[in-house]
PDB file of C-alpha atoms in Angstrom:
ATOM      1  CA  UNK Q  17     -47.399   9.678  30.984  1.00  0.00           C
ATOM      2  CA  UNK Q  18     -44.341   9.066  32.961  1.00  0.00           C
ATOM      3  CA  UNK Q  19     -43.834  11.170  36.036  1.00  0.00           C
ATOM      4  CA  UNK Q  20     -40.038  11.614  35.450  1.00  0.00           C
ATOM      5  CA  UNK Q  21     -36.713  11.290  37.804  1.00  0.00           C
ATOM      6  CA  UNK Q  22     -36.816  13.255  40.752  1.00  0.00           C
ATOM      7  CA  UNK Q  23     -32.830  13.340  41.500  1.00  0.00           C
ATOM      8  CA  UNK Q  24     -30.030  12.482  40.168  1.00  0.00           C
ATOM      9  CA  UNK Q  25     -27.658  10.301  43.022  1.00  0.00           C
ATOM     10  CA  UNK Q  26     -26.384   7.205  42.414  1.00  0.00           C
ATOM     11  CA  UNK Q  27     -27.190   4.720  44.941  1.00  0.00           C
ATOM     12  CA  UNK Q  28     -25.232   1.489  44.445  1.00  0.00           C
ATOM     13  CA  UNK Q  29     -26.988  -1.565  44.677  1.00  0.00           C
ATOM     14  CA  UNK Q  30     -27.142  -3.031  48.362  1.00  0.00           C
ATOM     15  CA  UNK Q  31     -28.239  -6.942  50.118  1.00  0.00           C
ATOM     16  CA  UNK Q  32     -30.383  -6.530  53.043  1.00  0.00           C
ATOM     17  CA  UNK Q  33     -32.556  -7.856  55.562  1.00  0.00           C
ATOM     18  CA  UNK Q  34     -36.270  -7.380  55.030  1.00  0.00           C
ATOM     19  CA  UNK Q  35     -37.945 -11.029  55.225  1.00  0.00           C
ATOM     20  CA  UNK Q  36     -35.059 -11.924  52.435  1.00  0.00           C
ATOM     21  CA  UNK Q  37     -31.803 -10.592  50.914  1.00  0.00           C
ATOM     22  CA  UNK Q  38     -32.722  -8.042  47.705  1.00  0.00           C
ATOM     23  CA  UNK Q  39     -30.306  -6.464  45.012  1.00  0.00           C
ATOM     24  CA  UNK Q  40     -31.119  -2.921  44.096  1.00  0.00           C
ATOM     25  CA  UNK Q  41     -30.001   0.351  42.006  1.00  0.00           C
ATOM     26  CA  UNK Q  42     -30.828   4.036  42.061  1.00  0.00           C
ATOM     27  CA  UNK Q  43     -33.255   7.288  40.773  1.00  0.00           C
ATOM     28  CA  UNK Q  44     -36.969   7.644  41.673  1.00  0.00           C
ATOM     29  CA  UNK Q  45     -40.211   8.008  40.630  1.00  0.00           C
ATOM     30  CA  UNK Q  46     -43.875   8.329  41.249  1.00  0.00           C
ATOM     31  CA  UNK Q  47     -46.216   6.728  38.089  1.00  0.00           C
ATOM     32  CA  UNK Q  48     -49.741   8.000  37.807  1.00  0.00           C
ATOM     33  CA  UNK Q  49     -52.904   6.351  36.816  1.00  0.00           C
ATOM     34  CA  UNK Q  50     -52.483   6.436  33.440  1.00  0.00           C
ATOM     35  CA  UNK Q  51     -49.022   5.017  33.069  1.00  0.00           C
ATOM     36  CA  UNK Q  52     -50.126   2.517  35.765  1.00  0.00           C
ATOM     37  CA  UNK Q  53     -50.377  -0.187  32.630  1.00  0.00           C
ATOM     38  CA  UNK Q  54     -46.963   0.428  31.789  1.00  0.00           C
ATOM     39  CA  UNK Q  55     -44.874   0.598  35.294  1.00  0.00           C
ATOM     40  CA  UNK Q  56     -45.927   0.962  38.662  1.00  0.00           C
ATOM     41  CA  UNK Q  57     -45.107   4.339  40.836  1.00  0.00           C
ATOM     42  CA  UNK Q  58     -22.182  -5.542  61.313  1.00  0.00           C
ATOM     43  CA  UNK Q  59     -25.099  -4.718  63.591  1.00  0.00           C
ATOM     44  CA  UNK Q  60     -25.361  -0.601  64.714  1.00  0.00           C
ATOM     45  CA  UNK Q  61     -25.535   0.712  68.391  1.00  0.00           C
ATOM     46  CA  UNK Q  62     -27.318   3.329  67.418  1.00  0.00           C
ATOM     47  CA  UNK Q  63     -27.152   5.202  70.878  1.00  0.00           C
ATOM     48  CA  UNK Q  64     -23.602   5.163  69.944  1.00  0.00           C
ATOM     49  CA  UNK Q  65     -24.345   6.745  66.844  1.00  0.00           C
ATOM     50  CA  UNK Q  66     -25.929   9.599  68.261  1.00  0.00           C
ATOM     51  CA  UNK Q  67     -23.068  10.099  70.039  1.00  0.00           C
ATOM     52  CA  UNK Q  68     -20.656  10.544  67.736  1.00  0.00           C
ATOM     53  CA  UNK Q  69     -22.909  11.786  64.435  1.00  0.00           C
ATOM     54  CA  UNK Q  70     -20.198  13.703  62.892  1.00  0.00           C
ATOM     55  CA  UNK Q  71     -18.340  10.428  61.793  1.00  0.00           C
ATOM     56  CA  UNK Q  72     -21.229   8.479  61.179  1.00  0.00           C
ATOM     57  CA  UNK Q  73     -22.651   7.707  57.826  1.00  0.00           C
ATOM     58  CA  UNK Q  74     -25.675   5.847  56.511  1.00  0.00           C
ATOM     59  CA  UNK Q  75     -25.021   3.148  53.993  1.00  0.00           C
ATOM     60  CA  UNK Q  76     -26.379   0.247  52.041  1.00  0.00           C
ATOM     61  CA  UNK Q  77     -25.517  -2.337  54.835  1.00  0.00           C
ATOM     62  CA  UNK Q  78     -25.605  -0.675  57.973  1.00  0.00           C
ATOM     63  CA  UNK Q  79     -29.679   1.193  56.860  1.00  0.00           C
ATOM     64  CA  UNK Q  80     -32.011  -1.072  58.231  1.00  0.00           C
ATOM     65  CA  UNK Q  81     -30.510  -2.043  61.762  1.00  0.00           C
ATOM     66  CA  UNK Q  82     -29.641   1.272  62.408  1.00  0.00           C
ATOM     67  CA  UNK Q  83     -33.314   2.664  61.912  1.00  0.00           C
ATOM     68  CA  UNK Q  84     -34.404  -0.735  63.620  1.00  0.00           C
ATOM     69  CA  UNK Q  85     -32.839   0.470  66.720  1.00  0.00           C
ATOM     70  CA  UNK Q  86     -33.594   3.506  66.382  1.00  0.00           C
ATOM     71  CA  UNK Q  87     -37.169   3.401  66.118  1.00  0.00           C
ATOM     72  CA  UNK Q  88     -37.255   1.772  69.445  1.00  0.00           C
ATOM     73  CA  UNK Q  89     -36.473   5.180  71.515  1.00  0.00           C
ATOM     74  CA  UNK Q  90     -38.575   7.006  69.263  1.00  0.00           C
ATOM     75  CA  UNK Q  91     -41.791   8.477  71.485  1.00  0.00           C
ATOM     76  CA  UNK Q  92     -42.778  11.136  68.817  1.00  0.00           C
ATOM     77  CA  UNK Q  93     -45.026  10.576  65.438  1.00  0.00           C
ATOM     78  CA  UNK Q  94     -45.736  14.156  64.295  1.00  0.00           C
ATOM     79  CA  UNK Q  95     -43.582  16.526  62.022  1.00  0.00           C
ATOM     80  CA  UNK Q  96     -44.406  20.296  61.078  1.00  0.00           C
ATOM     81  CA  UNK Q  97     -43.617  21.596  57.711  1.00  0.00           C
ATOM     82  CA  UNK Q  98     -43.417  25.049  57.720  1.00  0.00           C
ATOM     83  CA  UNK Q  99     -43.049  26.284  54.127  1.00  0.00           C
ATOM     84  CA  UNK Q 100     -42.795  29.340  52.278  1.00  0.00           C
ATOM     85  CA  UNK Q 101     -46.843  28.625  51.351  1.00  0.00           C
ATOM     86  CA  UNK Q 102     -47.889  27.881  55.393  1.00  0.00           C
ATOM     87  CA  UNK Q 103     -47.480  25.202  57.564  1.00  0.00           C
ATOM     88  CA  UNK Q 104     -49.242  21.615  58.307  1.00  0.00           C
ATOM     89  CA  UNK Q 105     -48.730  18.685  60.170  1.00  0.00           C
ATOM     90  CA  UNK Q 106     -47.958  15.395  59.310  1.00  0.00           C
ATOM     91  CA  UNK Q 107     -48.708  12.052  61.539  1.00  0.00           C
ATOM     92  CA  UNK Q 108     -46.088   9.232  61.214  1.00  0.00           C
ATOM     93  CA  UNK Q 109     -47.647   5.811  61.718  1.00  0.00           C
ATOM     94  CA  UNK Q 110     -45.901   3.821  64.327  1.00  0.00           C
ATOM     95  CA  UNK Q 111     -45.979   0.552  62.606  1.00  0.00           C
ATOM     96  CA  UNK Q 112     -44.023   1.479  59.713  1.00  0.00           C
ATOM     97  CA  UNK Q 113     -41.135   1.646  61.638  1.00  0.00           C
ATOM     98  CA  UNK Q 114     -38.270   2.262  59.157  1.00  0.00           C
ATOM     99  CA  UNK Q 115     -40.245   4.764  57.338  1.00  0.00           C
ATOM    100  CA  UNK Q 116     -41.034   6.538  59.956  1.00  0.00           C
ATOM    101  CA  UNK Q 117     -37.368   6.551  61.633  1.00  0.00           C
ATOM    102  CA  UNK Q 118     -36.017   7.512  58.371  1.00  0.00           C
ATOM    103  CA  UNK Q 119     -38.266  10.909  58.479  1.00  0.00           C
ATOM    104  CA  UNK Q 120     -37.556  11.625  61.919  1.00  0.00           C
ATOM    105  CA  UNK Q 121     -33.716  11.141  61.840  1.00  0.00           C
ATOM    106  CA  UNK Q 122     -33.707  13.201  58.406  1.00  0.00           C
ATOM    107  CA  UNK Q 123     -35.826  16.023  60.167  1.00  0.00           C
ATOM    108  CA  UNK Q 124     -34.080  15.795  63.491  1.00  0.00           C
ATOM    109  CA  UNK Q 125     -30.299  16.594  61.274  1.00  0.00           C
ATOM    110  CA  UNK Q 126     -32.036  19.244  59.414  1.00  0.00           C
ATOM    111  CA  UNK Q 127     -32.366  17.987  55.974  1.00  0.00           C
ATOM    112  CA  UNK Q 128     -35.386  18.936  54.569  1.00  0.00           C
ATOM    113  CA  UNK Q 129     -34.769  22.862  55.623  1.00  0.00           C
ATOM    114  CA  UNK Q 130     -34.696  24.906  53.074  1.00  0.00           C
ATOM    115  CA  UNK Q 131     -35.335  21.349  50.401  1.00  0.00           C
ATOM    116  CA  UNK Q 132     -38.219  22.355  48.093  1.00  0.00           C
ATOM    117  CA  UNK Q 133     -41.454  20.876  46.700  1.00  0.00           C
ATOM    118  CA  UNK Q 134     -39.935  19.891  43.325  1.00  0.00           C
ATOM    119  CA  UNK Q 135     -42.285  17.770  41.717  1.00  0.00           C
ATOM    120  CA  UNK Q 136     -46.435  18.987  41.179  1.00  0.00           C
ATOM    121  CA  UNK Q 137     -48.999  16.738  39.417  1.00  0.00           C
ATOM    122  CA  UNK Q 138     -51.888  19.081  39.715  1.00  0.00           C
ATOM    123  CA  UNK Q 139     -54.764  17.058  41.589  1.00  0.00           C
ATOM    124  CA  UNK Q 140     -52.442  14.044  42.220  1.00  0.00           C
ATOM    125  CA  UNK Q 141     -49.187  14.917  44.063  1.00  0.00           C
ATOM    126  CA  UNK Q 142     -46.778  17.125  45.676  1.00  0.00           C
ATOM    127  CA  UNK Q 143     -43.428  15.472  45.877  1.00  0.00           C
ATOM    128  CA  UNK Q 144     -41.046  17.323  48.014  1.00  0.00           C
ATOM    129  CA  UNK Q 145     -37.150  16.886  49.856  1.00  0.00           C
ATOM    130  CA  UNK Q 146     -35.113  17.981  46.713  1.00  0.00           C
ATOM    131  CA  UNK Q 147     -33.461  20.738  45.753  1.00  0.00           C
ATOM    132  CA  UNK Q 148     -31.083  22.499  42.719  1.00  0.00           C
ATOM    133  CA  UNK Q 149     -28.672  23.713  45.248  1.00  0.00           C
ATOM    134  CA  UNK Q 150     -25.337  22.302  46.421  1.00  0.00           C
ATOM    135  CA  UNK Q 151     -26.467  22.251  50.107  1.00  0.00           C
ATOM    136  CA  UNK Q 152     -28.932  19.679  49.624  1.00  0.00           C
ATOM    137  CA  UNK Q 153     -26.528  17.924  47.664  1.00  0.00           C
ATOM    138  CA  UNK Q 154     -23.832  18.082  50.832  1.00  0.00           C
ATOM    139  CA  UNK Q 155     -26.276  16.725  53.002  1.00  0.00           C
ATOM    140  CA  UNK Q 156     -27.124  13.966  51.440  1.00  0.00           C
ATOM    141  CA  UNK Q 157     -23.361  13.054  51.285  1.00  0.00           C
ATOM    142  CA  UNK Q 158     -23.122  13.815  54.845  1.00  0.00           C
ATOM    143  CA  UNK Q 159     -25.805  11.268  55.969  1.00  0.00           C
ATOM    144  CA  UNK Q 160     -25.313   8.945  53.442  1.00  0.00           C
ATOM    145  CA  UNK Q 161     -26.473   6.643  50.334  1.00  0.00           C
ATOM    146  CA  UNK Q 162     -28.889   3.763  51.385  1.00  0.00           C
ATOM    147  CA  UNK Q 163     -32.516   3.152  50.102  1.00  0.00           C
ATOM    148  CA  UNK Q 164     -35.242   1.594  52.673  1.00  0.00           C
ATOM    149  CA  UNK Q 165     -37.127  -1.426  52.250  1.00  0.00           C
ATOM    150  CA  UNK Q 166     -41.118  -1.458  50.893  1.00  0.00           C
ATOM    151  CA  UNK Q 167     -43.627  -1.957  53.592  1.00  0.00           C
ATOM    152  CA  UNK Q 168     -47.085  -2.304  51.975  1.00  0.00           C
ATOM    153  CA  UNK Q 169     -49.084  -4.768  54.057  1.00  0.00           C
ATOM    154  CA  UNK Q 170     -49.578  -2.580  56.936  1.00  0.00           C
ATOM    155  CA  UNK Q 171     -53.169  -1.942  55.452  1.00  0.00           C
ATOM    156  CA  UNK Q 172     -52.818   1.798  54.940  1.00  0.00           C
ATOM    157  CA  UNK Q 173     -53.866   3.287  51.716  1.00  0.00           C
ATOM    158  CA  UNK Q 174     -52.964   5.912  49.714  1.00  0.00           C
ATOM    159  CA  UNK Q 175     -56.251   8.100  50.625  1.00  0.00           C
ATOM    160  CA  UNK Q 176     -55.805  12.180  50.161  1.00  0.00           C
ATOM    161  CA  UNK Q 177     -53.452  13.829  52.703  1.00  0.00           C
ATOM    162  CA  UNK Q 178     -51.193  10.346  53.156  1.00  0.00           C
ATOM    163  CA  UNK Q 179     -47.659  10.986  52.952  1.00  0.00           C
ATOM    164  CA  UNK Q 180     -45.634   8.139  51.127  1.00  0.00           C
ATOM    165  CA  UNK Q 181     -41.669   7.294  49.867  1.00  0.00           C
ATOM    166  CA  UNK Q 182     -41.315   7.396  46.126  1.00  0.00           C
ATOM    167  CA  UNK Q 183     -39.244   3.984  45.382  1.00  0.00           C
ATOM    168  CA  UNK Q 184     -35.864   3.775  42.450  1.00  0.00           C
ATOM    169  CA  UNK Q 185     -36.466   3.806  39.277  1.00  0.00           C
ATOM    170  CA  UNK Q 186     -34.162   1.420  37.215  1.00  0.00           C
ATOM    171  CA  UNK Q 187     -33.569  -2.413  38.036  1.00  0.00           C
ATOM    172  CA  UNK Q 188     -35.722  -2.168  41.508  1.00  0.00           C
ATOM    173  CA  UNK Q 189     -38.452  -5.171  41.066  1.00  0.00           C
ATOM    174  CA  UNK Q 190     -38.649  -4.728  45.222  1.00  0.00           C
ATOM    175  CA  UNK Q 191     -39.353  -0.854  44.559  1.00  0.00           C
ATOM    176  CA  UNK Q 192     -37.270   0.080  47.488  1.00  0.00           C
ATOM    177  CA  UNK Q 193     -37.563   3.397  48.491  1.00  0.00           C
ATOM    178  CA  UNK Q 194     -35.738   6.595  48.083  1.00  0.00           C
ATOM    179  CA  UNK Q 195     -35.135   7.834  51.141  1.00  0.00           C
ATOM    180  CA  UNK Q 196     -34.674  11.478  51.276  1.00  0.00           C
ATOM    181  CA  UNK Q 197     -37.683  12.211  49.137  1.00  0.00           C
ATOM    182  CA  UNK Q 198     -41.309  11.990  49.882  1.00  0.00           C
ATOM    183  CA  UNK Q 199     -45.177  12.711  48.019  1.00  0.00           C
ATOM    184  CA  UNK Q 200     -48.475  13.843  49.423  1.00  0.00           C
ATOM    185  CA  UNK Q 201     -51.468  12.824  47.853  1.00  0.00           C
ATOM    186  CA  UNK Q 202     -53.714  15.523  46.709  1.00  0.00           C
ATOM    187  CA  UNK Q 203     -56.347  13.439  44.664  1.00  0.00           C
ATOM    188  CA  UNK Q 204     -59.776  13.135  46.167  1.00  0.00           C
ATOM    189  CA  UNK Q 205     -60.348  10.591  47.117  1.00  0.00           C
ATOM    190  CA  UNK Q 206     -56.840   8.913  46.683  1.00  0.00           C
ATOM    191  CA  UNK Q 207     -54.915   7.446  44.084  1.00  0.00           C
ATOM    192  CA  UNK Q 208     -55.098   4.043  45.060  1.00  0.00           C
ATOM    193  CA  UNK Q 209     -53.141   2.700  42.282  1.00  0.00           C
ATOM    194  CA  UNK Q 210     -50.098   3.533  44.054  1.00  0.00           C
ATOM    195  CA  UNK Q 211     -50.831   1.334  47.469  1.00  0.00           C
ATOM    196  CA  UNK Q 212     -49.087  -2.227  46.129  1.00  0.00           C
ATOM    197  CA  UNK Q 213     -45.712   0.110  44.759  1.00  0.00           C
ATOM    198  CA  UNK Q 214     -45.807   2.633  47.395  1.00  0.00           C
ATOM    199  CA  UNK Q 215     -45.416   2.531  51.328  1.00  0.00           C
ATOM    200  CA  UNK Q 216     -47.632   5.066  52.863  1.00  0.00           C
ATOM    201  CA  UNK Q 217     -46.232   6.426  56.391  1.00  0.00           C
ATOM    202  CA  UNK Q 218     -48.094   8.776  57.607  1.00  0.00           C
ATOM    203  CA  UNK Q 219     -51.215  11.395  56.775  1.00  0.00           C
ATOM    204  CA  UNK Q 220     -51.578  15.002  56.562  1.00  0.00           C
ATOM    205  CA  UNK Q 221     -53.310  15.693  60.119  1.00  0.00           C
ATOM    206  CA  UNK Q 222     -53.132  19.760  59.985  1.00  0.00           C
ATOM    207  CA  UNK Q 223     -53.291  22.680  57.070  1.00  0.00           C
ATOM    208  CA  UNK Q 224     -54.528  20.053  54.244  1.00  0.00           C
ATOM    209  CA  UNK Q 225     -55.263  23.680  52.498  1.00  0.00           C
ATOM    210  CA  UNK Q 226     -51.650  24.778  52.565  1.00  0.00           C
ATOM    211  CA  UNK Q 227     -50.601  21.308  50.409  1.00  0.00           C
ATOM    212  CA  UNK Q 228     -53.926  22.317  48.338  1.00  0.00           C
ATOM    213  CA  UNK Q 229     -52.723  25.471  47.623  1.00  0.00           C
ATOM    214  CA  UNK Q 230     -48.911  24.494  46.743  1.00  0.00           C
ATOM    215  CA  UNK Q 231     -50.689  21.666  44.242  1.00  0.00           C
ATOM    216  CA  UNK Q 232     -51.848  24.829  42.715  1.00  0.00           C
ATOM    217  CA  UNK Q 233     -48.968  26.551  41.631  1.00  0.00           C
ATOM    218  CA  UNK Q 234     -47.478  27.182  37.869  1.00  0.00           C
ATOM    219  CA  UNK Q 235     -45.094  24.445  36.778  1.00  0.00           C
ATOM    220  CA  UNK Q 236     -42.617  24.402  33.934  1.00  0.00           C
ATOM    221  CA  UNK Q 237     -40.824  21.629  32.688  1.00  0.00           C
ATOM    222  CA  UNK Q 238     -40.878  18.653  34.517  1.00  0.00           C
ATOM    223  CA  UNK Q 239     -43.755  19.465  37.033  1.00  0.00           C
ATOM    224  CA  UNK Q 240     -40.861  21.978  38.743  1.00  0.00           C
ATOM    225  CA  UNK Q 241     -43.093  24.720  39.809  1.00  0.00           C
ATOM    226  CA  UNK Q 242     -42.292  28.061  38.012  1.00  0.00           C
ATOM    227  CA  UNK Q 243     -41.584  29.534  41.474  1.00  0.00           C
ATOM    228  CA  UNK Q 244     -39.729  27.778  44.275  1.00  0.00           C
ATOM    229  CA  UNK Q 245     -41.749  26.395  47.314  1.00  0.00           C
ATOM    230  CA  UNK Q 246     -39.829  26.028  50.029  1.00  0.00           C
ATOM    231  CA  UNK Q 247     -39.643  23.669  52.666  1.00  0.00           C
ATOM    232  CA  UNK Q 248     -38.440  26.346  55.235  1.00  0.00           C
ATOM    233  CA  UNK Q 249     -38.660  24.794  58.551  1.00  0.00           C
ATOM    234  CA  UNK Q 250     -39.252  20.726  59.224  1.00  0.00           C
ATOM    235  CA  UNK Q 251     -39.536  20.131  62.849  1.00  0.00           C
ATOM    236  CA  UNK Q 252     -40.135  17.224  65.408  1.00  0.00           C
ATOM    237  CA  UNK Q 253     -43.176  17.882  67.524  1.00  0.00           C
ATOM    238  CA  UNK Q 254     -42.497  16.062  70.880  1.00  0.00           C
TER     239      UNK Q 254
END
């Protein structure tokens, strides 16, 4: 069974830097273990940047320096979700540097506020940072199109609680990854299928129970659950 598109933006394809230049295109997706046969789940001062954010947009070639630098000033690694279900914590591993940049810089501009959990594979996932309102959809022109590189050899798994980056859909061999979404793995013990496709970034650290219970919730058509969970709150913990 195909777990289907998560969003709808067009993300034009983009050369980059990651060991080797890589062509890309757009949409998302997370497989599970039964379609696993089938498919698998100028340089930027970026002090400068935060200086002047309001002008300052994210694209396909300026992505990867600008998280490289900064990731260097970077002295946190945990993020709270607070959500209209309860809150948890999430741990961002250091040596996934883009990954981990990407979630900070998303949480520090406020993205994921009021974003929902839009996808729910009950006993596998909960794939949240979407949304069916406009506002989301502002944002995400506001930042800025750009996907982020795979980073799979770090040795992390995907073991229950990790946090991961679904990757495009269509035309992505590299499975680069959509930046402005992100899954939780509910399966016990994991759903190790996904670790070659998937980059894991961080782990569930605090209120495992809260992502429990939103895995639990009614969905309709497309895994959207029948009620709206909201991600209310996402904050850096320094």
């Amino acid at each position: 069974m195909w777990l289907k598109k998560i969003s709808t933006i067009a993300i034009i394809p983009i050369l980059f830097l990651f060991g080797c230049r890589e062509e890309v295109a757009n949409k998302k997706k997370v497989v599970t273990q039964k379609e696993l046969q089938k498919d698998t789940i100028k340089k930027v001062d970026s002090s400068a940047v935060l200086d002047s954010e309001e002008a300052f947009k994210l694209t396909e070639d300026n992505a990867i320096e600008f998280f490289y630098e900064y990731q260097k000033n970077l002295k946190t690694t945990k993020v709270k979700l607070t959500t209209s279900m309860g809150s948890f914590v999430i741990q961002l591993y250091d040596n996934v540097p883009y990954h981990k940049a990407n979630f900070i810089y998303l949480t520090k501009k406020g993205y994921f506020n009021n974003t929902q959990f839009h996808r729910i594979v009950e006993n596998f996932i909960i794939q949240g940072g979407n949304s069916d309102d406009k506002v989301t959809a502002n944002k995400r022109r506001q930042i800025g199109r750009y996907l982020l590189p795979p980073d799979t050899r770090k040795g992390y798994k995907h073991h229950r609680g990790t946090i991961s980056m679904p990757s495009s859909e269509n035309d992505n061999p590299h499975k680069l990854a959509s930046p402005y979404e992100f899954f939780i793995v509910v399966a016990k013990p994991g759903s190790y299928h996904l670790d070659k496709d998937f980059t894991p970034f961080g782990k569930v650290i605090q209120g495992m129970s809260v992502v429990d219970k939103i895995n639990q919730v009614p969905v309709g058509k497309g895994d959207w659950p029948s009620k709206n969970v909201y991600i209310e709150k996402a904050e850096v913990l320094e």
